[in-house]
PDB file of C-alpha atoms in Angstrom:
ATOM      1  CA  MET Z   1       7.829  -2.772 -22.823  1.00  0.00           C
ATOM      2  CA  VAL Z   2       6.117  -5.427 -23.957  1.00  0.00           C
ATOM      3  CA  ALA Z   3       8.099  -8.333 -23.499  1.00  0.00           C
ATOM      4  CA  ALA Z   4      10.265  -6.570 -20.558  1.00  0.00           C
ATOM      5  CA  ALA Z   5       7.130  -7.025 -18.397  1.00  0.00           C
ATOM      6  CA  GLY Z   6       6.124 -10.597 -19.481  1.00  0.00           C
ATOM      7  CA  ASN Z   7       9.982 -11.624 -18.890  1.00  0.00           C
ATOM      8  CA  GLU Z   8       8.799  -9.698 -15.162  1.00  0.00           C
ATOM      9  CA  LEU Z   9       5.714 -11.196 -14.853  1.00  0.00           C
ATOM     10  CA  ARG Z  10       6.770 -15.765 -15.756  1.00  0.00           C
ATOM     11  CA  CYS Z  11      10.339 -14.680 -13.750  1.00  0.00           C
ATOM     12  CA  ARG Z  12       7.664 -13.427 -10.529  1.00  0.00           C
ATOM     13  CA  PHE Z  13       5.847 -15.959 -10.548  1.00  0.00           C
ATOM     14  CA  ASP Z  14       7.459 -19.265 -11.979  1.00  0.00           C
ATOM     15  CA  VAL Z  15       5.229 -19.271 -15.377  1.00  0.00           C
ATOM     16  CA  ASP Z  16       6.569 -22.478 -18.103  1.00  0.00           C
ATOM     17  CA  GLU Z  17       3.808 -20.531 -20.700  1.00  0.00           C
ATOM     18  CA  VAL Z  18       3.879 -17.402 -22.590  1.00  0.00           C
ATOM     19  CA  SER Z  19       2.267 -16.677 -25.639  1.00  0.00           C
ATOM     20  CA  GLY Z  20       2.295 -13.512 -27.428  1.00  0.00           C
ATOM     21  CA  VAL Z  21       1.926 -12.579 -31.074  1.00  0.00           C
ATOM     22  CA  ALA Z  22      -0.346 -14.709 -32.867  1.00  0.00           C
ATOM     23  CA  GLY Z  23      -3.615 -14.843 -35.752  1.00  0.00           C
ATOM     24  CA  ARG Z  24      -6.634 -14.499 -33.712  1.00  0.00           C
ATOM     25  CA  ALA Z  25     -10.630 -14.302 -35.637  1.00  0.00           C
ATOM     26  CA  ASN Z  26     -11.464 -11.746 -33.346  1.00  0.00           C
ATOM     27  CA  ALA Z  27     -10.873  -7.896 -32.598  1.00  0.00           C
ATOM     28  CA  SER Z  28      -7.320  -8.666 -30.088  1.00  0.00           C
ATOM     29  CA  ASP Z  29      -4.389  -7.164 -29.575  1.00  0.00           C
ATOM     30  CA  HIS Z  30      -2.397 -10.411 -30.131  1.00  0.00           C
ATOM     31  CA  PRO Z  31      -0.731 -10.022 -34.004  1.00  0.00           C
ATOM     32  CA  ASP Z  32       0.099  -6.201 -33.004  1.00  0.00           C
ATOM     33  CA  GLY Z  33       2.713  -7.981 -30.524  1.00  0.00           C
ATOM     34  CA  LEU Z  34       0.541  -5.595 -27.300  1.00  0.00           C
ATOM     35  CA  ALA Z  35      -0.876  -9.124 -25.811  1.00  0.00           C
ATOM     36  CA  LEU Z  36       0.356 -12.004 -23.227  1.00  0.00           C
ATOM     37  CA  ASP Z  37      -0.910 -14.683 -22.337  1.00  0.00           C
ATOM     38  CA  LEU Z  38      -0.424 -16.165 -19.244  1.00  0.00           C
ATOM     39  CA  MET Z  39      -0.524 -20.015 -19.093  1.00  0.00           C
ATOM     40  CA  VAL Z  40      -1.510 -20.256 -15.385  1.00  0.00           C
ATOM     41  CA  ASP Z  41      -2.894 -22.200 -12.202  1.00  0.00           C
ATOM     42  CA  ARG Z  42      -5.859 -20.330 -10.018  1.00  0.00           C
ATOM     43  CA  VAL Z  43      -3.866 -18.604  -7.287  1.00  0.00           C
ATOM     44  CA  THR Z  44      -0.997 -17.438  -9.499  1.00  0.00           C
ATOM     45  CA  GLY Z  45      -4.212 -16.364 -11.742  1.00  0.00           C
ATOM     46  CA  GLU Z  46      -5.864 -14.435  -9.201  1.00  0.00           C
ATOM     47  CA  ASP Z  47      -1.930 -12.913  -8.039  1.00  0.00           C
ATOM     48  CA  LEU Z  48      -0.332 -12.357 -11.356  1.00  0.00           C
ATOM     49  CA  ALA Z  49      -2.865 -10.492 -13.030  1.00  0.00           C
ATOM     50  CA  GLU Z  50      -3.659  -8.229  -9.211  1.00  0.00           C
ATOM     51  CA  TYR Z  51       0.231  -7.503  -9.152  1.00  0.00           C
ATOM     52  CA  ALA Z  52      -0.376  -6.732 -13.152  1.00  0.00           C
ATOM     53  CA  LEU Z  53      -3.145  -4.397 -11.973  1.00  0.00           C
ATOM     54  CA  ALA Z  54      -1.211  -2.199  -8.718  1.00  0.00           C
ATOM     55  CA  ASN Z  55       1.811  -2.242 -11.916  1.00  0.00           C
ATOM     56  CA  ARG Z  56      -0.159  -1.097 -15.135  1.00  0.00           C
ATOM     57  CA  ASP Z  57       1.081   2.347 -15.495  1.00  0.00           C
ATOM     58  CA  ARG Z  58       4.492   1.342 -15.003  1.00  0.00           C
ATOM     59  CA  LEU Z  59       4.670  -1.761 -17.171  1.00  0.00           C
ATOM     60  CA  GLY Z  60       2.422   0.203 -19.782  1.00  0.00           C
ATOM     61  CA  ILE Z  61      -0.729  -2.005 -19.550  1.00  0.00           C
ATOM     62  CA  GLU Z  62      -4.347  -1.450 -20.624  1.00  0.00           C
ATOM     63  CA  TYR Z  63      -6.375  -3.945 -19.575  1.00  0.00           C
ATOM     64  CA  VAL Z  64      -5.988  -7.676 -17.545  1.00  0.00           C
ATOM     65  CA  ILE Z  65      -7.956 -10.578 -18.516  1.00  0.00           C
ATOM     66  CA  TYR Z  66      -8.725 -13.537 -16.222  1.00  0.00           C
ATOM     67  CA  ARG Z  67     -11.681 -16.120 -15.420  1.00  0.00           C
ATOM     68  CA  GLN Z  68     -14.213 -14.396 -17.057  1.00  0.00           C
ATOM     69  CA  ARG Z  69     -13.480 -11.441 -16.214  1.00  0.00           C
ATOM     70  CA  ILE Z  70     -12.079  -7.498 -17.528  1.00  0.00           C
ATOM     71  CA  ASP Z  71      -9.904  -4.546 -15.820  1.00  0.00           C
ATOM     72  CA  SER Z  72      -8.915  -1.550 -17.777  1.00  0.00           C
ATOM     73  CA  GLY Z  73      -8.105   0.165 -13.955  1.00  0.00           C
ATOM     74  CA  ASP Z  74     -11.518   0.731 -13.032  1.00  0.00           C
ATOM     75  CA  GLY Z  75     -12.422  -2.630 -10.812  1.00  0.00           C
ATOM     76  CA  TRP Z  76     -13.421  -6.067 -12.547  1.00  0.00           C
ATOM     77  CA  GLU Z  77     -16.826  -6.059 -14.908  1.00  0.00           C
ATOM     78  CA  ARG Z  78     -17.737  -9.533 -15.696  1.00  0.00           C
ATOM     79  CA  MET Z  79     -17.554 -10.516 -19.614  1.00  0.00           C
ATOM     80  CA  GLU Z  80     -19.440 -12.750 -21.812  1.00  0.00           C
ATOM     81  CA  ASP Z  81     -19.295 -16.356 -22.167  1.00  0.00           C
ATOM     82  CA  ARG Z  82     -17.034 -17.997 -25.131  1.00  0.00           C
ATOM     83  CA  GLY Z  83     -17.699 -21.393 -24.272  1.00  0.00           C
ATOM     84  CA  GLY Z  84     -14.718 -23.200 -23.156  1.00  0.00           C
ATOM     85  CA  ALA Z  85     -12.177 -22.991 -20.096  1.00  0.00           C
ATOM     86  CA  THR Z  86      -9.297 -20.915 -22.022  1.00  0.00           C
ATOM     87  CA  ALA Z  87     -12.035 -18.400 -24.604  1.00  0.00           C
ATOM     88  CA  ASN Z  88     -13.118 -17.459 -20.455  1.00  0.00           C
ATOM     89  CA  HIS Z  89     -10.228 -17.156 -19.607  1.00  0.00           C
ATOM     90  CA  MET Z  90      -9.860 -19.271 -17.065  1.00  0.00           C
ATOM     91  CA  ASP Z  91      -6.634 -20.935 -17.324  1.00  0.00           C
ATOM     92  CA  HIS Z  92      -4.420 -17.972 -18.462  1.00  0.00           C
ATOM     93  CA  VAL Z  93      -4.136 -14.511 -17.586  1.00  0.00           C
ATOM     94  CA  HIS Z  94      -4.919 -12.709 -20.345  1.00  0.00           C
ATOM     95  CA  ILE Z  95      -2.641  -8.963 -21.119  1.00  0.00           C
ATOM     96  CA  SER Z  96      -2.914  -6.047 -23.545  1.00  0.00           C
ATOM     97  CA  PHE Z  97      -0.324  -3.390 -23.401  1.00  0.00           C
ATOM     98  CA  GLU Z  98      -0.843   0.335 -23.969  1.00  0.00           C
ATOM     99  CA  ASP Z  99       1.006   1.343 -27.694  1.00  0.00           C
ATOM    100  CA  ARG Z 100       3.714   3.273 -26.678  1.00  0.00           C
TER     101      ARG Z 100
END
């Protein structure tokens, strides 16, 4: 499901760089293969994040993080400052998927 959803988003929004499984120091869904980071510019990121949320049930999305905000289906909430642009998800959309 993660691969299919990632491929749909990558193709629909012409995203060149997508990362998935990775070791992370924090509590992340990446090591379990349940998260993707799609590197985007701001306009594409806004559109991609909104599309992902609008299709979250069909795509099996648990939550989306973009530009220091998180949305689990109840609307955007501000996140704490994690430091730099990448840590604050300013340069990419993070999508975590349900473990189905």
